[in-house]
PDB file of C-alpha atoms in Angstrom:
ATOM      1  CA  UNK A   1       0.000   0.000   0.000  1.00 79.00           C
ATOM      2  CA  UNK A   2       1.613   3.333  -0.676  1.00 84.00           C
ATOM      3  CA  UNK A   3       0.782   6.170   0.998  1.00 92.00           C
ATOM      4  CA  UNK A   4      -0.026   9.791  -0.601  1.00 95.00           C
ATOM      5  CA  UNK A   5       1.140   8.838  -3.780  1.00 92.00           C
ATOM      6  CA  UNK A   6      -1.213  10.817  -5.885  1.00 92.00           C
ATOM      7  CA  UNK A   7      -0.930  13.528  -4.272  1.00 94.00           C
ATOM      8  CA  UNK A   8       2.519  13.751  -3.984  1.00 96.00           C
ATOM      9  CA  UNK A   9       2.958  13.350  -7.636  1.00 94.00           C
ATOM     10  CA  UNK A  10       0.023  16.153  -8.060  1.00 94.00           C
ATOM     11  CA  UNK A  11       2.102  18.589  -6.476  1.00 96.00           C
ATOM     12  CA  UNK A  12       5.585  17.453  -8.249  1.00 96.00           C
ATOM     13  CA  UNK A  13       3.749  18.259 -11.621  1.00 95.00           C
ATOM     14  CA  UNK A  14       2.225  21.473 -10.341  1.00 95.00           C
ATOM     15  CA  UNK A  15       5.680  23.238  -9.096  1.00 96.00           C
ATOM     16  CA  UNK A  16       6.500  22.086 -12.756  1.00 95.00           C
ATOM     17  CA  UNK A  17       4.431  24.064 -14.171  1.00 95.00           C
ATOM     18  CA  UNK A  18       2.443  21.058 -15.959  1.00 93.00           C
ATOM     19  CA  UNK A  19      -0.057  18.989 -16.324  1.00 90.00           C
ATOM     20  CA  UNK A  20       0.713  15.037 -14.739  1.00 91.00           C
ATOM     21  CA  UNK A  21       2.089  12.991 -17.602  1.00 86.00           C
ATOM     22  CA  UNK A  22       0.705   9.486 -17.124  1.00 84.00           C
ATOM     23  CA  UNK A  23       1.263   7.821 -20.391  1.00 86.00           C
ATOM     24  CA  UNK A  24       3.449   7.990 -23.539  1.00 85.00           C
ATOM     25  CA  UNK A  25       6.433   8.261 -21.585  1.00 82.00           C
ATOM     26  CA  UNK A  26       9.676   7.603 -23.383  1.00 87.00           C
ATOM     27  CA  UNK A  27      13.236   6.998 -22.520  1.00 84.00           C
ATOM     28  CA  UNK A  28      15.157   9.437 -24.392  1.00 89.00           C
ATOM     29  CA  UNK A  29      17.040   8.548 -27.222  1.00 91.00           C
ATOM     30  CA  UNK A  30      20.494   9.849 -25.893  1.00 92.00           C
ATOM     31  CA  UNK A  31      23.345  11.078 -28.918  1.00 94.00           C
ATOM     32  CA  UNK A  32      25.913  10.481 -26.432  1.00 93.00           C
ATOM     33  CA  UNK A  33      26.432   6.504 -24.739  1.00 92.00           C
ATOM     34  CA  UNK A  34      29.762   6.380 -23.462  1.00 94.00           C
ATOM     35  CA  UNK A  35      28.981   3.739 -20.691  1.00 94.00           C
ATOM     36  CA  UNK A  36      27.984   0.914 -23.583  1.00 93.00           C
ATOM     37  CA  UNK A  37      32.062   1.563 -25.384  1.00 94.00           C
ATOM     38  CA  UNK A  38      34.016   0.845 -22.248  1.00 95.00           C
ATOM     39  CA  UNK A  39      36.199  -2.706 -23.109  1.00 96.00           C
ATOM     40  CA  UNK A  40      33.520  -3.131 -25.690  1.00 93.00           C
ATOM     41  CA  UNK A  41      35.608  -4.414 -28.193  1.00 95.00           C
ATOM     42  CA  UNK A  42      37.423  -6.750 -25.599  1.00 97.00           C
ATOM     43  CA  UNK A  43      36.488 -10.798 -25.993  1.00 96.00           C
ATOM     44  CA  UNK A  44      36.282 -12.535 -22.955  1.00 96.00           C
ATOM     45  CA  UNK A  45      40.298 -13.589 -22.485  1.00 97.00           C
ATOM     46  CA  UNK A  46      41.043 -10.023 -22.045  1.00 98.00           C
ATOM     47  CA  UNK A  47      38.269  -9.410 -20.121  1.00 98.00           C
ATOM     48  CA  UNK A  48      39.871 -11.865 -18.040  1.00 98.00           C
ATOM     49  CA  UNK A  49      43.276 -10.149 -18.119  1.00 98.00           C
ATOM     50  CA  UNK A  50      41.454  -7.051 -16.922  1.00 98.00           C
ATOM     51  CA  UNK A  51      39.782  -9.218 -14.182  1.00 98.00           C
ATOM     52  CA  UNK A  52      43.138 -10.168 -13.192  1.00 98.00           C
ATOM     53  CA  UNK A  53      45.166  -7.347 -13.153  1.00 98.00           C
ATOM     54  CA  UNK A  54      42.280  -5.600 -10.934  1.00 97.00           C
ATOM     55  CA  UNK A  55      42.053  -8.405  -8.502  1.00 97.00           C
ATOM     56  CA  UNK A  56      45.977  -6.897  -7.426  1.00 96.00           C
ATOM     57  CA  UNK A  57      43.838  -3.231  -6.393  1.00 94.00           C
ATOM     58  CA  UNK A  58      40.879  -4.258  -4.546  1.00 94.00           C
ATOM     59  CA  UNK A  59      43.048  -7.283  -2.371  1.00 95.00           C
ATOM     60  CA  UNK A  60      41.786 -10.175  -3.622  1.00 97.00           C
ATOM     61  CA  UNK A  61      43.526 -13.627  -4.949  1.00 98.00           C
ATOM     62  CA  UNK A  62      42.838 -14.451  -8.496  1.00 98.00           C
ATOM     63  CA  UNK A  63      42.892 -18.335  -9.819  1.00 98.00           C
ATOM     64  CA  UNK A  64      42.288 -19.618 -12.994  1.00 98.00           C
ATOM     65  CA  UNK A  65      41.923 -23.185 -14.268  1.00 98.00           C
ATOM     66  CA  UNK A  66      40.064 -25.218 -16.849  1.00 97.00           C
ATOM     67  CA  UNK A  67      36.840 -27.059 -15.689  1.00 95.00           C
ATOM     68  CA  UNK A  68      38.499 -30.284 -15.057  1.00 96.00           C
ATOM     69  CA  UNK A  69      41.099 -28.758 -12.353  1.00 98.00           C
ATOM     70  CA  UNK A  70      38.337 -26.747 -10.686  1.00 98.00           C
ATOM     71  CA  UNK A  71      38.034 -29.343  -7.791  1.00 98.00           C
ATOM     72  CA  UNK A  72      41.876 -29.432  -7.028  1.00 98.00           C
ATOM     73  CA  UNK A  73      41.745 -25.753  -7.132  1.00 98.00           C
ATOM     74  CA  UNK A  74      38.811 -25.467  -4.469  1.00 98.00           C
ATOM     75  CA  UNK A  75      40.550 -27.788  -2.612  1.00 98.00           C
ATOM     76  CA  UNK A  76      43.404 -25.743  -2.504  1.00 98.00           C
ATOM     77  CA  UNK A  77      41.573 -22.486  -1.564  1.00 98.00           C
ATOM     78  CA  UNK A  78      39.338 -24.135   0.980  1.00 98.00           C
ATOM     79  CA  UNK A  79      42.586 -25.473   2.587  1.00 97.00           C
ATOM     80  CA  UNK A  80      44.686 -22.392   2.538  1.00 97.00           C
ATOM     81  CA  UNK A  81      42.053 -20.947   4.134  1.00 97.00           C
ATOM     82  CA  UNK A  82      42.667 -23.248   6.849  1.00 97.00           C
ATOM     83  CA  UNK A  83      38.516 -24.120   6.532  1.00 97.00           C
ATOM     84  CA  UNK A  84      36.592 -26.720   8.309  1.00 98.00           C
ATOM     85  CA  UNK A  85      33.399 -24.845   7.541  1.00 98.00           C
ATOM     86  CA  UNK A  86      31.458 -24.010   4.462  1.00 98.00           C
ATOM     87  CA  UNK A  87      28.017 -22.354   3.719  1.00 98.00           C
ATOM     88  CA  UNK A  88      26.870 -22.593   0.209  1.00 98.00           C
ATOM     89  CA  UNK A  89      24.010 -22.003  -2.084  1.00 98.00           C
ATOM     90  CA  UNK A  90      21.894 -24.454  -3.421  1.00 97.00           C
ATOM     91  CA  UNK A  91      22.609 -23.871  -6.635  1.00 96.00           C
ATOM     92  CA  UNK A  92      22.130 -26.223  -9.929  1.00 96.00           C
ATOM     93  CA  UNK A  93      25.578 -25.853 -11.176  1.00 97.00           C
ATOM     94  CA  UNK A  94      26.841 -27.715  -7.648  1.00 98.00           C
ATOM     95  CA  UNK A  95      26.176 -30.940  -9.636  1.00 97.00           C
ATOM     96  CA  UNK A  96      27.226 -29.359 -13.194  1.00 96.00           C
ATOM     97  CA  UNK A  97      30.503 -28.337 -11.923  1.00 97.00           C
ATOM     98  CA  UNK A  98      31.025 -31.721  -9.836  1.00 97.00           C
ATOM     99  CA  UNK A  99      30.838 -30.425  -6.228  1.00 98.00           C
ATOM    100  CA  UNK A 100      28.673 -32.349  -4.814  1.00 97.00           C
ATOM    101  CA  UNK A 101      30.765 -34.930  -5.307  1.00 97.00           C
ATOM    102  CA  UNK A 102      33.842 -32.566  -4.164  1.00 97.00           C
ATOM    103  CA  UNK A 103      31.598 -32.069  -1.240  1.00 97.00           C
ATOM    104  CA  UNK A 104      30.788 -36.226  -0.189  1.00 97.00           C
ATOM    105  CA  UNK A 105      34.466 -36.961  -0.608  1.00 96.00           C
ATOM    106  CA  UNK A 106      36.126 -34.531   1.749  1.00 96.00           C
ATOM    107  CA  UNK A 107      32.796 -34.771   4.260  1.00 95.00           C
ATOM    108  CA  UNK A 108      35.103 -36.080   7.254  1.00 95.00           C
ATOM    109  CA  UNK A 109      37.332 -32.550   6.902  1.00 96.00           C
ATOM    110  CA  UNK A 110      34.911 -30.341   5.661  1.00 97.00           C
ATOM    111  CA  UNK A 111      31.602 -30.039   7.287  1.00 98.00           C
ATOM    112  CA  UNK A 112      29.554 -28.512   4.532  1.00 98.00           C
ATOM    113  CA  UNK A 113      25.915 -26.794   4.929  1.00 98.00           C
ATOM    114  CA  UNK A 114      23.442 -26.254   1.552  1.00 98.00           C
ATOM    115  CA  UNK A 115      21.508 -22.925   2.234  1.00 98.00           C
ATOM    116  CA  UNK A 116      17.767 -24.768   3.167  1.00 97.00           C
ATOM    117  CA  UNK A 117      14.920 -22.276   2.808  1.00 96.00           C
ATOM    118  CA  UNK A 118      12.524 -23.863   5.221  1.00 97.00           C
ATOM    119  CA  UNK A 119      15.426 -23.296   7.853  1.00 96.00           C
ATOM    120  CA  UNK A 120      15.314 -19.693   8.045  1.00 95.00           C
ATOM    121  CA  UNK A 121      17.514 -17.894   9.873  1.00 96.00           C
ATOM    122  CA  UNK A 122      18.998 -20.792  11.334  1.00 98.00           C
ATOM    123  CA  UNK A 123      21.281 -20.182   7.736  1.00 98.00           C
ATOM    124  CA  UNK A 124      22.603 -17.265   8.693  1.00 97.00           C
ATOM    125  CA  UNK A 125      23.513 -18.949  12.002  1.00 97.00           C
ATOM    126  CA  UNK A 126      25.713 -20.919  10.488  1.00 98.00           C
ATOM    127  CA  UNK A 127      26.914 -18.690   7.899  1.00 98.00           C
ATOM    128  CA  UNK A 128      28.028 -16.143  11.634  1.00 97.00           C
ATOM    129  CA  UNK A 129      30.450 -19.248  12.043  1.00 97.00           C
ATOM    130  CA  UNK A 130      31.544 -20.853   9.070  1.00 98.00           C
ATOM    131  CA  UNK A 131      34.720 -20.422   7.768  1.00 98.00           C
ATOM    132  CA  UNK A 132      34.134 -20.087   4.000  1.00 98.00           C
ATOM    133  CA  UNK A 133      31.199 -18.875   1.944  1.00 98.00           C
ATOM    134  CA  UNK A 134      31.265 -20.423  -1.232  1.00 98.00           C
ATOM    135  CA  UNK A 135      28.728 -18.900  -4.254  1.00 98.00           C
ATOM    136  CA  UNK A 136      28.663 -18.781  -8.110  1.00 98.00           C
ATOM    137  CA  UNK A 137      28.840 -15.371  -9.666  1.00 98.00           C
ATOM    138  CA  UNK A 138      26.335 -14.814 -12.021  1.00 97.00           C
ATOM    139  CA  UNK A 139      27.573 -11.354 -13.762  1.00 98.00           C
ATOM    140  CA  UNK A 140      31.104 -10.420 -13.524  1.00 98.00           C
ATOM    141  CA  UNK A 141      32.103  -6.961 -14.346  1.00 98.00           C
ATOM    142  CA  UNK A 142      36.175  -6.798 -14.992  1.00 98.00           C
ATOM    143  CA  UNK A 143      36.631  -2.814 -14.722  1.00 97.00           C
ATOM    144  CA  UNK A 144      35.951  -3.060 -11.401  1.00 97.00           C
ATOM    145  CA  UNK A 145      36.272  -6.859  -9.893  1.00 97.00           C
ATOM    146  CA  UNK A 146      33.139  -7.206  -8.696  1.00 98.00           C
ATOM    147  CA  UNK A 147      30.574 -10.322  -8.558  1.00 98.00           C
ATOM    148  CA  UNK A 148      27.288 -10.295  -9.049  1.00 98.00           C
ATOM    149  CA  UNK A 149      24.717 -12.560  -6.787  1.00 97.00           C
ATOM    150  CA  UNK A 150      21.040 -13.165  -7.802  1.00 96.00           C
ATOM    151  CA  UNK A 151      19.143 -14.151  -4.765  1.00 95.00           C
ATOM    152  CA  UNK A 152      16.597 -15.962  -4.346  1.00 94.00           C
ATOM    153  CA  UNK A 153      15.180 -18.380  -1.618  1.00 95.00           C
ATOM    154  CA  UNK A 154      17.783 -20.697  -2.239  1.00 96.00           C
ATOM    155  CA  UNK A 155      20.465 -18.060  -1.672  1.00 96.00           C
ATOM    156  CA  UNK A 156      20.802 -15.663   0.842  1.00 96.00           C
ATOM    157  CA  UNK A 157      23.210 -12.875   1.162  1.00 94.00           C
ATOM    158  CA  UNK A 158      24.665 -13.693   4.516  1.00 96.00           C
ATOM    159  CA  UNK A 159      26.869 -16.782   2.631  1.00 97.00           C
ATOM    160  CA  UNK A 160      29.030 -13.655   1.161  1.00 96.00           C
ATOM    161  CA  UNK A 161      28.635 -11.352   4.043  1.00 95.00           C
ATOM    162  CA  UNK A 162      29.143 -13.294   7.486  1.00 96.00           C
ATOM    163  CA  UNK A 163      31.640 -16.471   6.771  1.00 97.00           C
ATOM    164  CA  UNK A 164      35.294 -15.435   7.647  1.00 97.00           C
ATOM    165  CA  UNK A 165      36.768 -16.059   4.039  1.00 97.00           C
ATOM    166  CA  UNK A 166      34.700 -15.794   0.858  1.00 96.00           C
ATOM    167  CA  UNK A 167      35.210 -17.775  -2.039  1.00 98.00           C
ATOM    168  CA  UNK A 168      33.777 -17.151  -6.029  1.00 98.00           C
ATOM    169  CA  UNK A 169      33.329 -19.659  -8.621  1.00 98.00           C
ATOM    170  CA  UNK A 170      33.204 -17.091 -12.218  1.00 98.00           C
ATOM    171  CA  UNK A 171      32.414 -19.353 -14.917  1.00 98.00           C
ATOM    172  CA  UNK A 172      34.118 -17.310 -17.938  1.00 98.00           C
ATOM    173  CA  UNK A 173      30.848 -16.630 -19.679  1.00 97.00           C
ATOM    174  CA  UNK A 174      29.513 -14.534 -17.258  1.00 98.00           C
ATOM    175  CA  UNK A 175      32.642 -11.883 -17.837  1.00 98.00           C
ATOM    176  CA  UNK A 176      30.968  -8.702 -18.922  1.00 98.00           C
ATOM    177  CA  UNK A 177      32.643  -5.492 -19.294  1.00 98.00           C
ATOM    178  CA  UNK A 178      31.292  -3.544 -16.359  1.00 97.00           C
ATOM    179  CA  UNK A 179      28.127  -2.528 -14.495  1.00 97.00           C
ATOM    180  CA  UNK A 180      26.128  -1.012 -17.091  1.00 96.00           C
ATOM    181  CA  UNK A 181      25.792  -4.308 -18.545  1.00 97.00           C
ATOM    182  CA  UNK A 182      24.699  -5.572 -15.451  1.00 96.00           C
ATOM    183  CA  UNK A 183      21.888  -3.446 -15.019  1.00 95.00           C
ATOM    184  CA  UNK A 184      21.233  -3.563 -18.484  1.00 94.00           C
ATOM    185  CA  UNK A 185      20.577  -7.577 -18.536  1.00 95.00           C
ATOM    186  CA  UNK A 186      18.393  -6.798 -15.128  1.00 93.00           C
ATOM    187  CA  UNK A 187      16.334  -4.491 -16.515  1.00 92.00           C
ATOM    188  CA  UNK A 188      15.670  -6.984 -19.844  1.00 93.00           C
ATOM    189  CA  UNK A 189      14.602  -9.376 -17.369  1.00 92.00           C
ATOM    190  CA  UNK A 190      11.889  -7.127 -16.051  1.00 89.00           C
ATOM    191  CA  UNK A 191      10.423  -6.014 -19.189  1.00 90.00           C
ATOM    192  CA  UNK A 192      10.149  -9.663 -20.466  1.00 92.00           C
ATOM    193  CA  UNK A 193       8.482 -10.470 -17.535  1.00 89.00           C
ATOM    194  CA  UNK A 194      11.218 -12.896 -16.034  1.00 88.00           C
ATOM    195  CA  UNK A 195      11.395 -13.780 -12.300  1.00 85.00           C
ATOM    196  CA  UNK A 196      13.659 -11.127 -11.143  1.00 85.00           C
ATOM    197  CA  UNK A 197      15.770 -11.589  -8.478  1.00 88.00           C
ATOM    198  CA  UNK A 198      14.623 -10.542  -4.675  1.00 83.00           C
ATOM    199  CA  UNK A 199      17.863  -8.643  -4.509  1.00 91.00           C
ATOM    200  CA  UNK A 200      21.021  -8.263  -5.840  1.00 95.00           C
ATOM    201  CA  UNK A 201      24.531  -7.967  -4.140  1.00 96.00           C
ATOM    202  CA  UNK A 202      27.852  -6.262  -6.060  1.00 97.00           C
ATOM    203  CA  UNK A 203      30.788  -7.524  -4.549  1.00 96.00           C
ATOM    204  CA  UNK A 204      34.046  -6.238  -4.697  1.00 95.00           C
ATOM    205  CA  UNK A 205      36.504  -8.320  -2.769  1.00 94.00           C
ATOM    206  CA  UNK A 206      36.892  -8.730   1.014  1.00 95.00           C
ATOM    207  CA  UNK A 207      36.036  -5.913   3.302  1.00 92.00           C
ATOM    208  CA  UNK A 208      36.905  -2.988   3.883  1.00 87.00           C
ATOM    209  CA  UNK A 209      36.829   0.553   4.672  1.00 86.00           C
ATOM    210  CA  UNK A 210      38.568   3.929   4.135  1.00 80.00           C
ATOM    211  CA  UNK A 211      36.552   6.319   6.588  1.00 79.00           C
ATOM    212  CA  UNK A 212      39.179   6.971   8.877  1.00 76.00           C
ATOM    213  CA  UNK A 213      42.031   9.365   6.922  1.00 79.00           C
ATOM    214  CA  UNK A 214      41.124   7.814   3.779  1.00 81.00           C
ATOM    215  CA  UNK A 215      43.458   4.769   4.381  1.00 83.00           C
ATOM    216  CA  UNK A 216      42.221   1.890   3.290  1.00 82.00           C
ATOM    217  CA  UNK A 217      42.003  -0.904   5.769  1.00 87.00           C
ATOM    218  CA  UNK A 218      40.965  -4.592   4.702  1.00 88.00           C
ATOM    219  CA  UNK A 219      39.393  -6.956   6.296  1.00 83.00           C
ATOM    220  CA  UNK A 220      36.952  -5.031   8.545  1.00 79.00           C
ATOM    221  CA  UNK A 221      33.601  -6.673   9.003  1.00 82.00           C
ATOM    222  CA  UNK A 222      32.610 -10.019   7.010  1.00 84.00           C
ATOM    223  CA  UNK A 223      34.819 -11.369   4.608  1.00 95.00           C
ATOM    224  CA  UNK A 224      38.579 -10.857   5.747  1.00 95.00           C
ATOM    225  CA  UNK A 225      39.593 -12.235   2.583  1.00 96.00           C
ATOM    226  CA  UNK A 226      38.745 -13.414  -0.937  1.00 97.00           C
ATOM    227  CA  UNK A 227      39.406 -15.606  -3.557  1.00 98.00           C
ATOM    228  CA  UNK A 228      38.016 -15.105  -7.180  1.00 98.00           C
ATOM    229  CA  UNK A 229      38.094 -18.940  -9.763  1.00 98.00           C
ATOM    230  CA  UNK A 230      37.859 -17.742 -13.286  1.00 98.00           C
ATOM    231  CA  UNK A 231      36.465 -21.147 -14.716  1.00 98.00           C
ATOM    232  CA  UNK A 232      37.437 -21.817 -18.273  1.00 95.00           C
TER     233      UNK A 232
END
């Protein structure tokens, strides 16, 4: 239920000097579009270049590897992060990417939890403790680093925002140049009447801050540290 609306839009079109425009709205067909010919021309092993070399600013360790040495690269992750822990989504490409499997075989060292709707917040419980989050990014933007989450039901935000470490799994594919093709594919969803995610989170790396002095500190609240697998 909103409140006042009508009225409130009333008197926005009145100190405008005009009458309240309720159809035949247009966006405006702009001359000018430099936010679509940033690293347009760039295919998607560049985009991982820039990826990479932007990982070294914003803190956070960059892996690659082909699909079949994902595993042995999670493994590697998981352990350097000294974790015993893990909150996850539960997300289809688990099985498509083999880690359930990853998952069942290292179950004696690595006590695993699926994100289960009909738990509530007993999720982000366990994601207070856990010692790795572990998510897929669905958009990837390489100017700046930073992940995109969908969330839904089956994945809430507190499996990138409470865990100690944070872990991404960037399937290539989902490289894009930077945000405005994020919102861009968002906003396609909408108007073609797509289930649009609850929420969205942009990610950029661990934590951190620069209030104080403008000095940037890391690892100040949630994720102390990060780890980005570009999946080929």
């Amino acid at each position: 239920m909103i409140q006042n609306r009508e009225a409130f839009l009333d008197k926005l079109a009145t100190t405008l000097g005009r009458e309240r425009r309720v159809e035949g709205v247009q966006r405006p067909d702009w001359s000018v579009t430099p936010q679509h010919d940033v690293f347009k021309d760039k295919t998607q092993d560049e985009l991982v270049d820039i990826l990479q070399e932007h990982c070294k600013v914003i803190h956070t360790t960059f892996k690659r590897t082909g699909r079949e040495g994902l595993l042995g690269v999670l493994a590697e992750t998981i352990k350097g992060y000294n974790g015993k822990s893990l909150i996850t989504s539960n997300d289809l490409r688990h099985e498509e990417y083999g880690l359930m499997d990853f998952f069942d075989r290292n179950a004696e060292d690595l006590h695993v939890h699926i994100w289960e709707a009909e738990k509530g917040k007993v999720n982000q419980q366990i994601a207070e403790v856990a010692d790795v989050g572990l998510v897929f990014s669905d958009v990837t933007l390489a100017e700046s680093g930073t992940i995109t989450l969908f969330h839904n039901k089956d994945h809430g935000r507190s499996i990138s925002l409470l865990p100690k470490t944070f872990v991404a799994i960037i399937p290539k594919s989902t490289l894009v140049p930077r945000m405005t093709q994020a919102a861009t594919l968002i906003h396609k969803m909408q108007t073609q009447g797509e289930d649009v995610p609850s929420y969205v989170s942009f990610i950029t790396g661990p934590s951190n801050s620069a209030d104080i002095e403008m000095n940037l500190i890391v690892g100040v609240h949630g994720p102390v540290k990060a780890t980005y697998i570009v999946v080929d």
